[in-house]
Amino acid sequence: MPKSSSLPVIREETIINRIFIVRGQKIMIDRDLAEMYGVETRTLKQAVRRNLNRFPEDFMFEMTGTEFENWRSQIVISKQDRKGLRYAPFCFTEQGVTMLSCILNSEKAIAVNIQIVRVFSRMREMLLTHKDIFVKLEQIEKKLLQHDHQIQKHGEDIQAVFEAIKALLAPPAETRSRIGFRRSEELE
C-alpha cells in the first residue's frame, strides 16, 4: 500500500462546501473536481466524453440553463464571474465521482476520490443516524405552518372587528331634507 502522506490532503470542510443539491441529488461539479484532482476542467471533461458509457444519467448529468442559474444563485456568484464557468457544468453524483477514478488514473485522483467517497459516506451515515431528528423537524415545520395559518385567520378576524367598531363609532352621514319648496322631479 503506497504512503498517503506524500499526497496532499484536502480538508473535509472543503469537500463538503463543494457538494450541492441539484435534481434532488448531492453532486459535485466538474470544475471543483478538476481543481481537487490537479487537472484542467477541459481535460476532465474530455476524459468523461471519451468514456460516456461509464457515466449513465444517475452518475453524471449536465445542468440545464435553469439549473445553472439556480445553482449560481445558491452560491451567490456574480453573473460576470460564473465561478469561471462559461457553460453549464457536468454534475457528478457519488457514484460518478467514484467512476472518475477509473478514467483519471493518477495517484492524486485516486487519493482525492477516496477522501470524497468517505465524506459522502459520512454524510449518509449522519442522515441515517439523525433521521429521527429530521422527522421531528418536519413535524415542527408542519405545526408552524398550521399556526401561521391560524394566526393569519385571527389577524383577518381582528381586522374585521376593528372595521366594525370604526363603522359604529363614526356618526352616520345623514342626508338632510332641504327646507322649502321642491319640484316633483327632485322628490324621486
PDB file of C-alpha atoms in Angstrom:
ATOM      1  CA  MET A   1       0.000   0.000   0.000  1.00  0.00           C
ATOM      2  CA  PRO A   2       1.532   3.362  -1.005  1.00  0.00           C
ATOM      3  CA  LYS A   3       2.106   6.039   1.564  1.00  0.00           C
ATOM      4  CA  SER A   4      -0.710   8.561   1.604  1.00  0.00           C
ATOM      5  CA  SER A   5       1.375  11.115   3.499  1.00  0.00           C
ATOM      6  CA  SER A   6       3.128  12.231   0.297  1.00  0.00           C
ATOM      7  CA  LEU A   7      -0.215  13.156  -1.299  1.00  0.00           C
ATOM      8  CA  PRO A   8      -1.914  16.406  -0.366  1.00  0.00           C
ATOM      9  CA  VAL A   9      -4.840  16.030   1.989  1.00  0.00           C
ATOM     10  CA  ILE A  10      -7.980  18.004   1.238  1.00  0.00           C
ATOM     11  CA  ARG A  11      -9.873  19.160   4.300  1.00  0.00           C
ATOM     12  CA  GLU A  12     -13.283  17.607   4.832  1.00  0.00           C
ATOM     13  CA  GLU A  13     -14.974  21.035   5.041  1.00  0.00           C
ATOM     14  CA  THR A  14     -13.548  21.915   1.629  1.00  0.00           C
ATOM     15  CA  ILE A  15     -15.180  18.847   0.109  1.00  0.00           C
ATOM     16  CA  ILE A  16     -18.468  19.372   1.976  1.00  0.00           C
ATOM     17  CA  ASN A  17     -18.622  23.008   0.821  1.00  0.00           C
ATOM     18  CA  ARG A  18     -18.376  21.820  -2.781  1.00  0.00           C
ATOM     19  CA  ILE A  19     -21.270  19.390  -2.581  1.00  0.00           C
ATOM     20  CA  PHE A  20     -24.510  20.871  -3.908  1.00  0.00           C
ATOM     21  CA  ILE A  21     -28.063  19.645  -4.331  1.00  0.00           C
ATOM     22  CA  VAL A  22     -29.288  19.550  -7.944  1.00  0.00           C
ATOM     23  CA  ARG A  23     -32.303  17.499  -9.078  1.00  0.00           C
ATOM     24  CA  GLY A  24     -32.622  16.275  -5.505  1.00  0.00           C
ATOM     25  CA  GLN A  25     -29.172  14.634  -5.612  1.00  0.00           C
ATOM     26  CA  LYS A  26     -25.929  15.526  -3.883  1.00  0.00           C
ATOM     27  CA  ILE A  27     -23.476  16.401  -6.635  1.00  0.00           C
ATOM     28  CA  MET A  28     -20.056  17.900  -7.245  1.00  0.00           C
ATOM     29  CA  ILE A  29     -19.342  19.955 -10.348  1.00  0.00           C
ATOM     30  CA  ASP A  30     -16.618  19.254 -12.872  1.00  0.00           C
ATOM     31  CA  ARG A  31     -14.636  22.420 -12.121  1.00  0.00           C
ATOM     32  CA  ASP A  32     -14.335  21.697  -8.391  1.00  0.00           C
ATOM     33  CA  LEU A  33     -13.363  18.072  -9.018  1.00  0.00           C
ATOM     34  CA  ALA A  34     -10.774  19.072 -11.634  1.00  0.00           C
ATOM     35  CA  GLU A  35      -9.278  21.550  -9.181  1.00  0.00           C
ATOM     36  CA  MET A  36      -9.040  18.884  -6.462  1.00  0.00           C
ATOM     37  CA  TYR A  37      -7.531  16.369  -8.889  1.00  0.00           C
ATOM     38  CA  GLY A  38      -4.998  18.922 -10.107  1.00  0.00           C
ATOM     39  CA  VAL A  39      -6.118  18.798 -13.760  1.00  0.00           C
ATOM     40  CA  GLU A  40      -7.762  21.318 -16.054  1.00  0.00           C
ATOM     41  CA  THR A  41     -11.544  21.205 -16.313  1.00  0.00           C
ATOM     42  CA  ARG A  42     -11.372  20.648 -20.070  1.00  0.00           C
ATOM     43  CA  THR A  43      -9.081  17.647 -19.508  1.00  0.00           C
ATOM     44  CA  LEU A  44     -11.559  16.131 -17.077  1.00  0.00           C
ATOM     45  CA  LYS A  45     -14.465  16.781 -19.475  1.00  0.00           C
ATOM     46  CA  GLN A  46     -12.545  15.258 -22.395  1.00  0.00           C
ATOM     47  CA  ALA A  47     -11.827  12.130 -20.373  1.00  0.00           C
ATOM     48  CA  VAL A  48     -15.501  11.867 -19.435  1.00  0.00           C
ATOM     49  CA  ARG A  49     -16.649  12.379 -23.038  1.00  0.00           C
ATOM     50  CA  ARG A  50     -14.281   9.631 -24.196  1.00  0.00           C
ATOM     51  CA  ASN A  51     -15.854   7.297 -21.607  1.00  0.00           C
ATOM     52  CA  LEU A  52     -19.522   8.355 -21.658  1.00  0.00           C
ATOM     53  CA  ASN A  53     -20.635   4.724 -21.442  1.00  0.00           C
ATOM     54  CA  ARG A  54     -19.286   4.688 -17.851  1.00  0.00           C
ATOM     55  CA  PHE A  55     -21.459   7.644 -16.831  1.00  0.00           C
ATOM     56  CA  PRO A  56     -25.200   6.967 -17.042  1.00  0.00           C
ATOM     57  CA  GLU A  57     -27.644   9.739 -16.090  1.00  0.00           C
ATOM     58  CA  ASP A  58     -27.636   8.727 -12.400  1.00  0.00           C
ATOM     59  CA  PHE A  59     -23.810   9.041 -12.280  1.00  0.00           C
ATOM     60  CA  MET A  60     -23.344  12.264 -14.245  1.00  0.00           C
ATOM     61  CA  PHE A  61     -25.508  14.845 -15.994  1.00  0.00           C
ATOM     62  CA  GLU A  62     -25.135  18.318 -17.438  1.00  0.00           C
ATOM     63  CA  MET A  63     -27.076  21.133 -15.783  1.00  0.00           C
ATOM     64  CA  THR A  64     -29.859  22.756 -17.755  1.00  0.00           C
ATOM     65  CA  GLY A  65     -29.814  26.535 -18.160  1.00  0.00           C
ATOM     66  CA  THR A  66     -32.374  26.982 -15.384  1.00  0.00           C
ATOM     67  CA  GLU A  67     -30.494  24.651 -13.032  1.00  0.00           C
ATOM     68  CA  PHE A  68     -27.287  26.539 -13.826  1.00  0.00           C
ATOM     69  CA  GLU A  69     -28.899  29.873 -12.882  1.00  0.00           C
ATOM     70  CA  ASN A  70     -30.404  28.390  -9.691  1.00  0.00           C
ATOM     71  CA  TRP A  71     -27.099  26.815  -8.726  1.00  0.00           C
ATOM     72  CA  ARG A  72     -25.244  30.091  -9.261  1.00  0.00           C
ATOM     73  CA  SER A  73     -27.763  31.881  -7.069  1.00  0.00           C
ATOM     74  CA  GLN A  74     -27.293  29.200  -4.350  1.00  0.00           C
ATOM     75  CA  ILE A  75     -23.629  30.020  -4.100  1.00  0.00           C
ATOM     76  CA  VAL A  76     -24.028  33.785  -4.615  1.00  0.00           C
ATOM     77  CA  ILE A  77     -21.834  34.182  -7.643  1.00  0.00           C
ATOM     78  CA  SER A  78     -21.942  37.250  -9.814  1.00  0.00           C
ATOM     79  CA  LYS A  79     -23.069  36.843 -13.407  1.00  0.00           C
ATOM     80  CA  GLN A  80     -19.704  38.007 -14.718  1.00  0.00           C
ATOM     81  CA  ASP A  81     -17.700  35.523 -12.692  1.00  0.00           C
ATOM     82  CA  ARG A  82     -19.916  32.417 -13.010  1.00  0.00           C
ATOM     83  CA  LYS A  83     -17.250  30.689 -10.961  1.00  0.00           C
ATOM     84  CA  GLY A  84     -15.155  30.696 -14.132  1.00  0.00           C
ATOM     85  CA  LEU A  85     -17.841  28.765 -15.998  1.00  0.00           C
ATOM     86  CA  ARG A  86     -19.000  29.724 -19.474  1.00  0.00           C
ATOM     87  CA  TYR A  87     -21.083  26.600 -19.967  1.00  0.00           C
ATOM     88  CA  ALA A  88     -23.294  24.573 -17.691  1.00  0.00           C
ATOM     89  CA  PRO A  89     -21.051  22.158 -15.785  1.00  0.00           C
ATOM     90  CA  PHE A  90     -21.130  18.387 -15.600  1.00  0.00           C
ATOM     91  CA  CYS A  91     -22.574  17.253 -12.276  1.00  0.00           C
ATOM     92  CA  PHE A  92     -21.226  14.071 -10.719  1.00  0.00           C
ATOM     93  CA  THR A  93     -23.130  12.084  -8.110  1.00  0.00           C
ATOM     94  CA  GLU A  94     -21.286   9.973  -5.545  1.00  0.00           C
ATOM     95  CA  GLN A  95     -21.216   7.058  -7.997  1.00  0.00           C
ATOM     96  CA  GLY A  96     -19.991   9.358 -10.769  1.00  0.00           C
ATOM     97  CA  VAL A  97     -17.141  10.606  -8.594  1.00  0.00           C
ATOM     98  CA  THR A  98     -16.193   7.001  -7.890  1.00  0.00           C
ATOM     99  CA  MET A  99     -16.236   6.232 -11.606  1.00  0.00           C
ATOM    100  CA  LEU A 100     -13.917   9.192 -12.271  1.00  0.00           C
ATOM    101  CA  SER A 101     -11.112   7.335 -10.507  1.00  0.00           C
ATOM    102  CA  CYS A 102     -11.299   4.717 -13.278  1.00  0.00           C
ATOM    103  CA  ILE A 103     -10.700   7.222 -16.054  1.00  0.00           C
ATOM    104  CA  LEU A 104      -8.316   9.578 -14.229  1.00  0.00           C
ATOM    105  CA  ASN A 105      -5.666   7.095 -13.296  1.00  0.00           C
ATOM    106  CA  SER A 106      -3.289   9.241 -11.263  1.00  0.00           C
ATOM    107  CA  GLU A 107      -2.317   8.718  -7.631  1.00  0.00           C
ATOM    108  CA  LYS A 108      -3.660  12.138  -6.702  1.00  0.00           C
ATOM    109  CA  ALA A 109      -7.038  11.440  -8.360  1.00  0.00           C
ATOM    110  CA  ILE A 110      -7.334   8.128  -6.529  1.00  0.00           C
ATOM    111  CA  ALA A 111      -6.403   9.700  -3.165  1.00  0.00           C
ATOM    112  CA  VAL A 112      -8.850  12.576  -3.667  1.00  0.00           C
ATOM    113  CA  ASN A 113     -11.584  10.139  -4.713  1.00  0.00           C
ATOM    114  CA  ILE A 114     -11.080   8.126  -1.542  1.00  0.00           C
ATOM    115  CA  GLN A 115     -11.490  11.295   0.533  1.00  0.00           C
ATOM    116  CA  ILE A 116     -14.605  12.362  -1.382  1.00  0.00           C
ATOM    117  CA  VAL A 117     -16.233   8.935  -1.061  1.00  0.00           C
ATOM    118  CA  ARG A 118     -15.525   8.973   2.687  1.00  0.00           C
ATOM    119  CA  VAL A 119     -17.200  12.381   3.009  1.00  0.00           C
ATOM    120  CA  PHE A 120     -20.258  11.197   1.062  1.00  0.00           C
ATOM    121  CA  SER A 121     -20.411   8.099   3.302  1.00  0.00           C
ATOM    122  CA  ARG A 122     -20.187  10.192   6.490  1.00  0.00           C
ATOM    123  CA  MET A 123     -22.949  12.458   5.234  1.00  0.00           C
ATOM    124  CA  ARG A 124     -25.167   9.444   4.527  1.00  0.00           C
ATOM    125  CA  GLU A 125     -24.411   7.988   7.992  1.00  0.00           C
ATOM    126  CA  MET A 126     -25.298  11.293   9.658  1.00  0.00           C
ATOM    127  CA  LEU A 127     -28.594  11.388   7.794  1.00  0.00           C
ATOM    128  CA  LEU A 128     -29.429   7.839   8.834  1.00  0.00           C
ATOM    129  CA  THR A 129     -28.403   8.229  12.484  1.00  0.00           C
ATOM    130  CA  HIS A 130     -30.219  11.532  12.843  1.00  0.00           C
ATOM    131  CA  LYS A 131     -33.300  10.536  10.880  1.00  0.00           C
ATOM    132  CA  ASP A 132     -35.476  10.883  13.988  1.00  0.00           C
ATOM    133  CA  ILE A 133     -34.339  14.499  14.321  1.00  0.00           C
ATOM    134  CA  PHE A 134     -35.334  15.192  10.718  1.00  0.00           C
ATOM    135  CA  VAL A 135     -38.756  13.611  11.314  1.00  0.00           C
ATOM    136  CA  LYS A 136     -39.237  15.810  14.396  1.00  0.00           C
ATOM    137  CA  LEU A 137     -38.144  18.876  12.412  1.00  0.00           C
ATOM    138  CA  GLU A 138     -40.695  18.074   9.711  1.00  0.00           C
ATOM    139  CA  GLN A 139     -43.412  17.715  12.356  1.00  0.00           C
ATOM    140  CA  ILE A 140     -42.431  21.048  13.907  1.00  0.00           C
ATOM    141  CA  GLU A 141     -42.438  22.677  10.481  1.00  0.00           C
ATOM    142  CA  LYS A 142     -45.962  21.360   9.788  1.00  0.00           C
ATOM    143  CA  LYS A 143     -47.174  22.681  13.153  1.00  0.00           C
ATOM    144  CA  LEU A 144     -45.604  26.075  12.464  1.00  0.00           C
ATOM    145  CA  LEU A 145     -47.366  26.229   9.109  1.00  0.00           C
ATOM    146  CA  GLN A 146     -50.671  25.385  10.810  1.00  0.00           C
ATOM    147  CA  HIS A 147     -50.053  28.067  13.440  1.00  0.00           C
ATOM    148  CA  ASP A 148     -49.145  30.590  10.749  1.00  0.00           C
ATOM    149  CA  HIS A 149     -52.430  29.841   9.005  1.00  0.00           C
ATOM    150  CA  GLN A 150     -54.349  30.214  12.275  1.00  0.00           C
ATOM    151  CA  ILE A 151     -52.559  33.468  13.118  1.00  0.00           C
ATOM    152  CA  GLN A 152     -53.347  34.816   9.671  1.00  0.00           C
ATOM    153  CA  LYS A 153     -57.028  33.873  10.132  1.00  0.00           C
ATOM    154  CA  HIS A 154     -57.090  35.514  13.577  1.00  0.00           C
ATOM    155  CA  GLY A 155     -55.482  38.624  12.123  1.00  0.00           C
ATOM    156  CA  GLU A 156     -58.197  38.819   9.471  1.00  0.00           C
ATOM    157  CA  ASP A 157     -60.896  38.361  12.138  1.00  0.00           C
ATOM    158  CA  ILE A 158     -59.388  41.083  14.345  1.00  0.00           C
ATOM    159  CA  GLN A 159     -59.182  43.414  11.353  1.00  0.00           C
ATOM    160  CA  ALA A 160     -62.893  42.797  10.636  1.00  0.00           C
ATOM    161  CA  VAL A 161     -63.764  43.575  14.297  1.00  0.00           C
ATOM    162  CA  PHE A 162     -61.798  46.860  14.158  1.00  0.00           C
ATOM    163  CA  GLU A 163     -63.546  47.854  10.945  1.00  0.00           C
ATOM    164  CA  ALA A 164     -66.951  47.098  12.527  1.00  0.00           C
ATOM    165  CA  ILE A 165     -66.067  49.174  15.613  1.00  0.00           C
ATOM    166  CA  LYS A 166     -64.924  52.079  13.429  1.00  0.00           C
ATOM    167  CA  ALA A 167     -68.178  51.884  11.495  1.00  0.00           C
ATOM    168  CA  LEU A 168     -70.166  52.007  14.755  1.00  0.00           C
ATOM    169  CA  LEU A 169     -68.158  54.900  16.190  1.00  0.00           C
ATOM    170  CA  ALA A 170     -68.315  57.028  13.080  1.00  0.00           C
ATOM    171  CA  PRO A 171     -71.522  59.039  13.004  1.00  0.00           C
ATOM    172  CA  PRO A 172     -73.668  58.131  10.056  1.00  0.00           C
ATOM    173  CA  ALA A 173     -73.774  60.703   7.345  1.00  0.00           C
ATOM    174  CA  GLU A 174     -77.368  61.857   7.475  1.00  0.00           C
ATOM    175  CA  THR A 175     -78.983  63.226   4.446  1.00  0.00           C
ATOM    176  CA  ARG A 176     -80.941  66.239   5.500  1.00  0.00           C
ATOM    177  CA  SER A 177     -84.080  67.105   3.762  1.00  0.00           C
ATOM    178  CA  ARG A 178     -83.938  70.571   2.374  1.00  0.00           C
ATOM    179  CA  ILE A 179     -86.325  73.133   3.657  1.00  0.00           C
ATOM    180  CA  GLY A 180     -88.552  74.763   1.153  1.00  0.00           C
ATOM    181  CA  PHE A 181     -90.463  74.022  -1.957  1.00  0.00           C
ATOM    182  CA  ARG A 182     -89.305  71.075  -4.127  1.00  0.00           C
ATOM    183  CA  ARG A 183     -90.259  70.237  -7.609  1.00  0.00           C
ATOM    184  CA  SER A 184     -91.740  66.831  -8.320  1.00  0.00           C
ATOM    185  CA  GLU A 185     -88.536  65.747 -10.177  1.00  0.00           C
ATOM    186  CA  GLU A 186     -86.471  66.339  -7.071  1.00  0.00           C
ATOM    187  CA  LEU A 187     -88.689  64.127  -4.932  1.00  0.00           C
ATOM    188  CA  GLU A 188     -87.915  60.987  -6.925  1.00  0.00           C
TER     189      GLU A 188
END
